[in-house]
């Protein structure tokens, strides 16, 4: 199994951050059962005040090959382009064998 974990910081000028977070969560979690090899996907949007990130993706894929497929899958690309990238200023990623 491969873990794919991402942290995002939203852009400062977003008026309704709650709506953006909800859109990211719904879009990404909606990929389960759509993207081959995607075993589990969870998005956290309610960080404690001590957090310096706004959104976390915690996903599990069957293999590194499945992760590569996920990255280019049209459904994932659409969510990233419509729900994530326009609203985020910083992205950090950690992929690892689990």
CSV table of C-alpha atoms in Angstrom, one decimal:
chain,number,residue,atom,x,y,z
A,1,UNK,CA,0.0,0.0,0.0
A,2,UNK,CA,1.0,3.6,-0.6
A,3,UNK,CA,0.0,6.6,1.4
A,4,UNK,CA,-0.5,9.9,-0.3
A,5,UNK,CA,-0.9,12.8,2.1
A,6,UNK,CA,-1.2,16.4,1.1
A,7,UNK,CA,-1.6,19.6,3.1
A,8,UNK,CA,-2.9,22.8,1.5
A,9,UNK,CA,-3.0,26.4,2.7
A,10,UNK,CA,-5.9,28.3,1.1
A,11,UNK,CA,-5.4,31.7,-0.5
A,12,UNK,CA,-5.8,34.6,2.0
A,13,UNK,CA,-8.4,36.5,-0.1
A,14,UNK,CA,-11.1,33.8,-0.2
A,15,UNK,CA,-14.3,35.2,1.4
A,16,UNK,CA,-16.0,31.9,2.1
A,17,UNK,CA,-13.3,29.4,3.2
A,18,UNK,CA,-15.9,27.0,4.6
A,19,UNK,CA,-17.6,26.6,1.2
A,20,UNK,CA,-14.2,26.1,-0.5
A,21,UNK,CA,-13.2,23.5,2.0
A,22,UNK,CA,-16.5,21.7,1.6
A,23,UNK,CA,-16.0,21.7,-2.2
A,24,UNK,CA,-12.5,20.2,-1.9
A,25,UNK,CA,-13.7,17.6,0.6
A,26,UNK,CA,-16.7,16.5,-1.6
A,27,UNK,CA,-14.7,16.5,-4.8
A,28,UNK,CA,-11.8,14.5,-3.5
A,29,UNK,CA,-13.8,12.0,-1.4
A,30,UNK,CA,-16.1,11.5,-4.4
A,31,UNK,CA,-13.2,9.9,-6.2
A,32,UNK,CA,-13.5,6.7,-4.2
A,33,UNK,CA,-14.9,4.0,-6.4
A,34,UNK,CA,-14.0,6.1,-9.5
A,35,UNK,CA,-10.2,5.9,-9.6
A,36,UNK,CA,-8.8,2.4,-10.0
A,37,UNK,CA,-6.5,1.5,-7.1
A,38,UNK,CA,-7.7,4.1,-4.7
A,39,UNK,CA,-8.5,2.2,-1.5
A,40,UNK,CA,-9.3,5.0,0.9
A,41,UNK,CA,-9.6,8.8,0.8
A,42,UNK,CA,-10.4,11.2,3.5
A,43,UNK,CA,-10.2,15.0,3.7
A,44,UNK,CA,-9.9,16.9,7.0
A,45,UNK,CA,-11.0,20.5,7.0
A,46,UNK,CA,-11.5,21.3,10.7
A,47,UNK,CA,-8.0,21.8,12.1
A,48,UNK,CA,-7.3,23.1,15.6
A,49,UNK,CA,-6.2,26.7,16.0
A,50,UNK,CA,-2.6,25.5,16.3
A,51,UNK,CA,-2.7,24.3,12.7
A,52,UNK,CA,-0.9,26.2,9.9
A,53,UNK,CA,-2.6,24.3,7.0
A,54,UNK,CA,-6.3,24.5,6.1
A,55,UNK,CA,-7.0,21.2,4.4
A,56,UNK,CA,-5.4,17.7,4.6
A,57,UNK,CA,-5.9,14.8,2.1
A,58,UNK,CA,-5.1,11.4,3.6
A,59,UNK,CA,-5.4,8.7,0.9
A,60,UNK,CA,-4.3,5.1,0.5
A,61,UNK,CA,-3.6,3.5,-2.9
A,62,UNK,CA,-2.8,-0.1,-3.8
A,63,UNK,CA,0.6,0.6,-5.2
A,64,UNK,CA,3.0,3.3,-6.6
A,65,UNK,CA,1.6,2.5,-10.0
A,66,UNK,CA,-1.9,3.2,-8.7
A,67,UNK,CA,-0.7,6.5,-7.4
A,68,UNK,CA,0.8,7.4,-10.8
A,69,UNK,CA,-2.6,6.5,-12.4
A,70,UNK,CA,-4.5,8.6,-9.8
A,71,UNK,CA,-2.4,11.6,-10.6
A,72,UNK,CA,-3.5,11.6,-14.3
A,73,UNK,CA,-7.0,10.1,-14.0
A,74,UNK,CA,-9.4,12.5,-15.6
A,75,UNK,CA,-11.8,12.6,-12.6
A,76,UNK,CA,-8.9,13.5,-10.3
A,77,UNK,CA,-7.5,16.1,-12.7
A,78,UNK,CA,-11.0,17.7,-13.0
A,79,UNK,CA,-11.4,18.0,-9.2
A,80,UNK,CA,-7.8,19.4,-8.8
A,81,UNK,CA,-8.4,22.0,-11.5
A,82,UNK,CA,-11.9,23.0,-10.5
A,83,UNK,CA,-12.0,22.6,-6.7
A,84,UNK,CA,-8.4,22.7,-5.4
A,85,UNK,CA,-5.8,24.6,-7.5
A,86,UNK,CA,-7.8,27.8,-7.9
A,87,UNK,CA,-8.2,28.3,-4.2
A,88,UNK,CA,-4.8,27.1,-2.7
A,89,UNK,CA,-1.6,29.0,-2.4
A,90,UNK,CA,0.6,26.3,-0.8
A,91,UNK,CA,0.8,22.5,-1.3
A,92,UNK,CA,3.0,20.0,0.5
A,93,UNK,CA,2.9,16.3,-0.3
A,94,UNK,CA,4.3,13.2,1.3
A,95,UNK,CA,4.0,9.8,-0.5
A,96,UNK,CA,5.3,6.7,1.3
A,97,UNK,CA,5.0,2.9,1.5
A,98,UNK,CA,2.7,1.8,4.3
